[in-house]
PDB file of C-alpha atoms in Angstrom:
ATOM      1  CA  UNK Q   1       1.303  -0.456  21.548  1.00  0.00           C
ATOM      2  CA  UNK Q   2      -0.723  -0.541  18.357  1.00  0.00           C
ATOM      3  CA  UNK Q   3       0.682   0.253  14.912  1.00  0.00           C
ATOM      4  CA  UNK Q   4      -0.679   3.341  13.201  1.00  0.00           C
ATOM      5  CA  UNK Q   5      -2.290   1.938  10.082  1.00  0.00           C
ATOM      6  CA  UNK Q   6      -5.398   1.789   7.988  1.00  0.00           C
ATOM      7  CA  UNK Q   7      -6.063  -1.369   5.973  1.00  0.00           C
ATOM      8  CA  UNK Q   8      -8.235  -0.822   2.894  1.00  0.00           C
ATOM      9  CA  UNK Q   9      -9.377  -3.366   0.326  1.00  0.00           C
ATOM     10  CA  UNK Q  10     -12.469  -3.114  -1.820  1.00  0.00           C
ATOM     11  CA  UNK Q  11     -12.767  -6.907  -1.745  1.00  0.00           C
ATOM     12  CA  UNK Q  12     -13.120  -8.146   1.863  1.00  0.00           C
ATOM     13  CA  UNK Q  13     -11.507 -11.612   1.699  1.00  0.00           C
ATOM     14  CA  UNK Q  14      -7.876 -10.674   2.400  1.00  0.00           C
ATOM     15  CA  UNK Q  15      -8.601  -8.127   5.115  1.00  0.00           C
ATOM     16  CA  UNK Q  16     -11.049 -10.518   6.770  1.00  0.00           C
ATOM     17  CA  UNK Q  17      -8.186 -13.033   6.866  1.00  0.00           C
ATOM     18  CA  UNK Q  18      -5.908 -10.509   8.598  1.00  0.00           C
ATOM     19  CA  UNK Q  19      -8.686  -9.328  10.906  1.00  0.00           C
ATOM     20  CA  UNK Q  20      -9.430 -12.860  12.148  1.00  0.00           C
ATOM     21  CA  UNK Q  21      -5.985 -14.422  11.636  1.00  0.00           C
ATOM     22  CA  UNK Q  22      -3.010 -15.103  13.854  1.00  0.00           C
ATOM     23  CA  UNK Q  23      -1.692 -11.525  13.835  1.00  0.00           C
ATOM     24  CA  UNK Q  24      -4.950  -9.638  14.390  1.00  0.00           C
ATOM     25  CA  UNK Q  25      -4.244  -8.628  17.996  1.00  0.00           C
ATOM     26  CA  UNK Q  26      -2.019  -5.569  17.486  1.00  0.00           C
ATOM     27  CA  UNK Q  27      -4.548  -3.860  15.206  1.00  0.00           C
ATOM     28  CA  UNK Q  28      -7.665  -1.856  16.001  1.00  0.00           C
ATOM     29  CA  UNK Q  29     -10.728  -3.408  14.286  1.00  0.00           C
ATOM     30  CA  UNK Q  30     -12.010  -0.016  13.103  1.00  0.00           C
ATOM     31  CA  UNK Q  31      -8.845   0.391  11.031  1.00  0.00           C
ATOM     32  CA  UNK Q  32      -9.968  -2.387   8.651  1.00  0.00           C
ATOM     33  CA  UNK Q  33     -12.067  -0.915   5.828  1.00  0.00           C
ATOM     34  CA  UNK Q  34     -13.516  -3.119   3.104  1.00  0.00           C
ATOM     35  CA  UNK Q  35     -15.933  -2.862   0.233  1.00  0.00           C
ATOM     36  CA  UNK Q  36     -18.076  -5.554  -1.327  1.00  0.00           C
ATOM     37  CA  UNK Q  37     -15.956  -6.316  -4.416  1.00  0.00           C
ATOM     38  CA  UNK Q  38     -13.201  -4.779  -6.518  1.00  0.00           C
ATOM     39  CA  UNK Q  39     -13.687  -5.778 -10.154  1.00  0.00           C
ATOM     40  CA  UNK Q  40     -13.262  -2.553 -12.147  1.00  0.00           C
ATOM     41  CA  UNK Q  41     -14.775  -0.447  -9.378  1.00  0.00           C
ATOM     42  CA  UNK Q  42     -11.736   0.926  -7.543  1.00  0.00           C
ATOM     43  CA  UNK Q  43     -11.786   4.501  -8.760  1.00  0.00           C
ATOM     44  CA  UNK Q  44     -15.213   5.489  -9.984  1.00  0.00           C
ATOM     45  CA  UNK Q  45     -17.830   3.488  -8.070  1.00  0.00           C
ATOM     46  CA  UNK Q  46     -16.971   1.446  -4.980  1.00  0.00           C
ATOM     47  CA  UNK Q  47     -13.862   3.518  -4.307  1.00  0.00           C
ATOM     48  CA  UNK Q  48     -15.749   6.797  -4.493  1.00  0.00           C
ATOM     49  CA  UNK Q  49     -18.258   5.386  -2.024  1.00  0.00           C
ATOM     50  CA  UNK Q  50     -15.674   4.765   0.705  1.00  0.00           C
ATOM     51  CA  UNK Q  51     -13.004   7.401  -0.026  1.00  0.00           C
ATOM     52  CA  UNK Q  52     -14.346   9.842   2.576  1.00  0.00           C
ATOM     53  CA  UNK Q  53     -14.428   7.097   5.225  1.00  0.00           C
ATOM     54  CA  UNK Q  54     -10.831   6.130   4.395  1.00  0.00           C
ATOM     55  CA  UNK Q  55      -9.628   9.743   4.431  1.00  0.00           C
ATOM     56  CA  UNK Q  56     -11.374  10.283   7.758  1.00  0.00           C
ATOM     57  CA  UNK Q  57      -9.640   7.259   9.291  1.00  0.00           C
ATOM     58  CA  UNK Q  58      -6.266   8.351   7.902  1.00  0.00           C
ATOM     59  CA  UNK Q  59      -6.759  11.844   9.350  1.00  0.00           C
ATOM     60  CA  UNK Q  60      -7.761  10.365  12.710  1.00  0.00           C
ATOM     61  CA  UNK Q  61      -4.606   8.227  12.796  1.00  0.00           C
ATOM     62  CA  UNK Q  62      -2.447  11.163  11.639  1.00  0.00           C
ATOM     63  CA  UNK Q  63      -3.931  13.453  14.305  1.00  0.00           C
ATOM     64  CA  UNK Q  64      -2.670  11.047  16.983  1.00  0.00           C
ATOM     65  CA  UNK Q  65       0.938  11.589  15.832  1.00  0.00           C
ATOM     66  CA  UNK Q  66       3.089  14.264  17.425  1.00  0.00           C
ATOM     67  CA  UNK Q  67       5.522  14.589  14.513  1.00  0.00           C
ATOM     68  CA  UNK Q  68       4.044  13.044  11.387  1.00  0.00           C
ATOM     69  CA  UNK Q  69       6.682  12.764   8.670  1.00  0.00           C
ATOM     70  CA  UNK Q  70       4.909  10.850   5.943  1.00  0.00           C
ATOM     71  CA  UNK Q  71       2.798   7.975   4.777  1.00  0.00           C
ATOM     72  CA  UNK Q  72       3.648   4.567   3.448  1.00  0.00           C
ATOM     73  CA  UNK Q  73       1.089   3.230   1.000  1.00  0.00           C
ATOM     74  CA  UNK Q  74       1.396  -0.402  -0.040  1.00  0.00           C
ATOM     75  CA  UNK Q  75      -0.556  -1.336  -3.125  1.00  0.00           C
ATOM     76  CA  UNK Q  76      -0.263  -3.116  -6.438  1.00  0.00           C
ATOM     77  CA  UNK Q  77      -0.620  -2.055 -10.048  1.00  0.00           C
ATOM     78  CA  UNK Q  78      -2.620  -5.118 -11.001  1.00  0.00           C
ATOM     79  CA  UNK Q  79      -5.728  -5.082  -8.846  1.00  0.00           C
ATOM     80  CA  UNK Q  80      -8.703  -2.766  -8.607  1.00  0.00           C
ATOM     81  CA  UNK Q  81      -7.980  -1.604  -5.074  1.00  0.00           C
ATOM     82  CA  UNK Q  82      -4.236  -1.303  -5.529  1.00  0.00           C
ATOM     83  CA  UNK Q  83      -4.230   0.562  -8.789  1.00  0.00           C
ATOM     84  CA  UNK Q  84      -7.548   2.349  -9.018  1.00  0.00           C
ATOM     85  CA  UNK Q  85      -8.323   3.137  -5.382  1.00  0.00           C
ATOM     86  CA  UNK Q  86      -4.717   4.057  -4.568  1.00  0.00           C
ATOM     87  CA  UNK Q  87      -4.815   6.495  -7.500  1.00  0.00           C
ATOM     88  CA  UNK Q  88      -8.039   8.011  -6.189  1.00  0.00           C
ATOM     89  CA  UNK Q  89      -6.529   8.317  -2.707  1.00  0.00           C
ATOM     90  CA  UNK Q  90      -3.441  10.101  -4.013  1.00  0.00           C
ATOM     91  CA  UNK Q  91      -5.473  12.374  -6.307  1.00  0.00           C
ATOM     92  CA  UNK Q  92      -7.700  13.455  -3.435  1.00  0.00           C
ATOM     93  CA  UNK Q  93      -4.755  14.416  -1.232  1.00  0.00           C
ATOM     94  CA  UNK Q  94      -1.886  15.971  -3.162  1.00  0.00           C
ATOM     95  CA  UNK Q  95      -1.513  18.437  -0.276  1.00  0.00           C
ATOM     96  CA  UNK Q  96      -0.118  15.719   1.985  1.00  0.00           C
ATOM     97  CA  UNK Q  97       3.264  16.397   0.340  1.00  0.00           C
ATOM     98  CA  UNK Q  98       4.785  13.422   2.080  1.00  0.00           C
ATOM     99  CA  UNK Q  99       6.378  10.238   0.801  1.00  0.00           C
ATOM    100  CA  UNK Q 100       4.210   7.513  -0.648  1.00  0.00           C
ATOM    101  CA  UNK Q 101       5.901   4.170  -1.017  1.00  0.00           C
ATOM    102  CA  UNK Q 102       4.201   1.664  -3.235  1.00  0.00           C
ATOM    103  CA  UNK Q 103       5.077  -1.993  -3.400  1.00  0.00           C
ATOM    104  CA  UNK Q 104       3.837  -3.671  -6.557  1.00  0.00           C
ATOM    105  CA  UNK Q 105       2.930  -7.311  -6.737  1.00  0.00           C
ATOM    106  CA  UNK Q 106       3.068  -9.610  -9.704  1.00  0.00           C
ATOM    107  CA  UNK Q 107      -0.459 -10.549 -10.668  1.00  0.00           C
ATOM    108  CA  UNK Q 108      -1.995 -13.009 -13.072  1.00  0.00           C
ATOM    109  CA  UNK Q 109      -5.200 -11.041 -13.442  1.00  0.00           C
ATOM    110  CA  UNK Q 110      -6.334 -10.570 -17.032  1.00  0.00           C
ATOM    111  CA  UNK Q 111      -7.052  -6.906 -16.389  1.00  0.00           C
ATOM    112  CA  UNK Q 112      -3.633  -6.166 -14.922  1.00  0.00           C
ATOM    113  CA  UNK Q 113      -2.241  -4.458 -18.063  1.00  0.00           C
ATOM    114  CA  UNK Q 114      -5.262  -2.139 -18.207  1.00  0.00           C
ATOM    115  CA  UNK Q 115      -5.125  -1.345 -14.494  1.00  0.00           C
ATOM    116  CA  UNK Q 116      -1.398  -0.647 -14.805  1.00  0.00           C
ATOM    117  CA  UNK Q 117      -1.894   1.760 -17.688  1.00  0.00           C
ATOM    118  CA  UNK Q 118      -4.716   3.582 -15.904  1.00  0.00           C
ATOM    119  CA  UNK Q 119      -2.738   4.090 -12.693  1.00  0.00           C
ATOM    120  CA  UNK Q 120       0.719   4.889 -14.079  1.00  0.00           C
ATOM    121  CA  UNK Q 121       0.168   8.636 -14.523  1.00  0.00           C
ATOM    122  CA  UNK Q 122      -1.183   9.177 -11.003  1.00  0.00           C
ATOM    123  CA  UNK Q 123       1.504   7.008  -9.454  1.00  0.00           C
ATOM    124  CA  UNK Q 124       4.311   8.895 -11.179  1.00  0.00           C
ATOM    125  CA  UNK Q 125       2.812  12.233 -10.225  1.00  0.00           C
ATOM    126  CA  UNK Q 126       2.215  11.566  -6.518  1.00  0.00           C
ATOM    127  CA  UNK Q 127       4.723   8.880  -5.479  1.00  0.00           C
ATOM    128  CA  UNK Q 128       8.214   9.546  -4.231  1.00  0.00           C
ATOM    129  CA  UNK Q 129       9.438   5.974  -4.104  1.00  0.00           C
ATOM    130  CA  UNK Q 130       8.391   2.703  -5.697  1.00  0.00           C
ATOM    131  CA  UNK Q 131       9.587  -0.875  -5.282  1.00  0.00           C
ATOM    132  CA  UNK Q 132       9.044  -3.245  -8.190  1.00  0.00           C
ATOM    133  CA  UNK Q 133       8.857  -7.009  -7.711  1.00  0.00           C
ATOM    134  CA  UNK Q 134      11.009  -8.004 -10.670  1.00  0.00           C
ATOM    135  CA  UNK Q 135      13.781  -5.779  -9.313  1.00  0.00           C
ATOM    136  CA  UNK Q 136      13.509  -7.491  -5.933  1.00  0.00           C
ATOM    137  CA  UNK Q 137      13.714 -10.911  -7.586  1.00  0.00           C
ATOM    138  CA  UNK Q 138      16.787  -9.755  -9.540  1.00  0.00           C
ATOM    139  CA  UNK Q 139      18.491  -8.508  -6.367  1.00  0.00           C
ATOM    140  CA  UNK Q 140      17.749 -11.792  -4.596  1.00  0.00           C
ATOM    141  CA  UNK Q 141      19.078 -13.781  -7.540  1.00  0.00           C
ATOM    142  CA  UNK Q 142      22.145 -11.705  -8.480  1.00  0.00           C
ATOM    143  CA  UNK Q 143      23.296 -10.253  -5.171  1.00  0.00           C
ATOM    144  CA  UNK Q 144      22.067 -12.732  -2.582  1.00  0.00           C
ATOM    145  CA  UNK Q 145      22.380 -15.986  -4.571  1.00  0.00           C
ATOM    146  CA  UNK Q 146      18.782 -16.942  -3.842  1.00  0.00           C
ATOM    147  CA  UNK Q 147      17.448 -18.651  -6.962  1.00  0.00           C
ATOM    148  CA  UNK Q 148      13.766 -18.789  -5.991  1.00  0.00           C
ATOM    149  CA  UNK Q 149      13.066 -16.675  -2.926  1.00  0.00           C
ATOM    150  CA  UNK Q 150      10.155 -17.795  -0.787  1.00  0.00           C
ATOM    151  CA  UNK Q 151       7.411 -15.320   0.042  1.00  0.00           C
ATOM    152  CA  UNK Q 152       8.746 -14.983   3.610  1.00  0.00           C
ATOM    153  CA  UNK Q 153      12.201 -14.025   2.260  1.00  0.00           C
ATOM    154  CA  UNK Q 154      10.688 -11.457  -0.097  1.00  0.00           C
ATOM    155  CA  UNK Q 155       8.594  -9.964   2.712  1.00  0.00           C
ATOM    156  CA  UNK Q 156      11.680  -9.779   4.937  1.00  0.00           C
ATOM    157  CA  UNK Q 157      13.628  -8.074   2.162  1.00  0.00           C
ATOM    158  CA  UNK Q 158      10.823  -5.561   1.538  1.00  0.00           C
ATOM    159  CA  UNK Q 159      10.562  -4.858   5.275  1.00  0.00           C
ATOM    160  CA  UNK Q 160      14.294  -4.062   5.312  1.00  0.00           C
ATOM    161  CA  UNK Q 161      13.810  -1.629   2.424  1.00  0.00           C
ATOM    162  CA  UNK Q 162      10.888   0.077   4.162  1.00  0.00           C
ATOM    163  CA  UNK Q 163      12.806   0.229   7.438  1.00  0.00           C
ATOM    164  CA  UNK Q 164      15.779   1.802   5.679  1.00  0.00           C
ATOM    165  CA  UNK Q 165      13.560   4.391   4.007  1.00  0.00           C
ATOM    166  CA  UNK Q 166      11.946   5.404   7.294  1.00  0.00           C
ATOM    167  CA  UNK Q 167      15.302   5.568   9.116  1.00  0.00           C
ATOM    168  CA  UNK Q 168      16.785   7.660   6.296  1.00  0.00           C
ATOM    169  CA  UNK Q 169      13.761   9.975   6.455  1.00  0.00           C
ATOM    170  CA  UNK Q 170      14.267  10.350  10.230  1.00  0.00           C
ATOM    171  CA  UNK Q 171      17.941  11.246   9.700  1.00  0.00           C
ATOM    172  CA  UNK Q 172      17.040  13.840   7.058  1.00  0.00           C
ATOM    173  CA  UNK Q 173      14.535  15.522   9.390  1.00  0.00           C
ATOM    174  CA  UNK Q 174      16.801  15.516  12.468  1.00  0.00           C
TER     175      UNK Q 174
END
């Protein structure tokens, strides 16, 4: 069994790490799409150059589903791929009319405020659900008594949220 996914990053380092790392086996290599760099190029240059390839791969994966109910898109507001390319992807396919879930990461990039401003309109228009990191930290701190949650704990918590969303969606369709 192989998950139905497409990994996209305009900067190849992270995806190369997944592609060659410990957990590479369940994924098809052709589902990893990278560019050559992401600094201020996510929407208008590098992103435009690979958008058709990405859409083609997404359509290919979707065509293999017997009862497609939606898409989960994980991205960030801070980076060029997460904010700019995700906006381009959503703008190019408003007809999908299915849920987009975005998970935002806290970034220390100097351009994060600009990227956030540029992507906010598109995200609000095309997203049905968003998860914000500060809210997750607050839940961990206030409700779960975890002062400083480790990355593994945060990932587990986010996976529970995503799992709950997909189960709820299944119940609504049934």
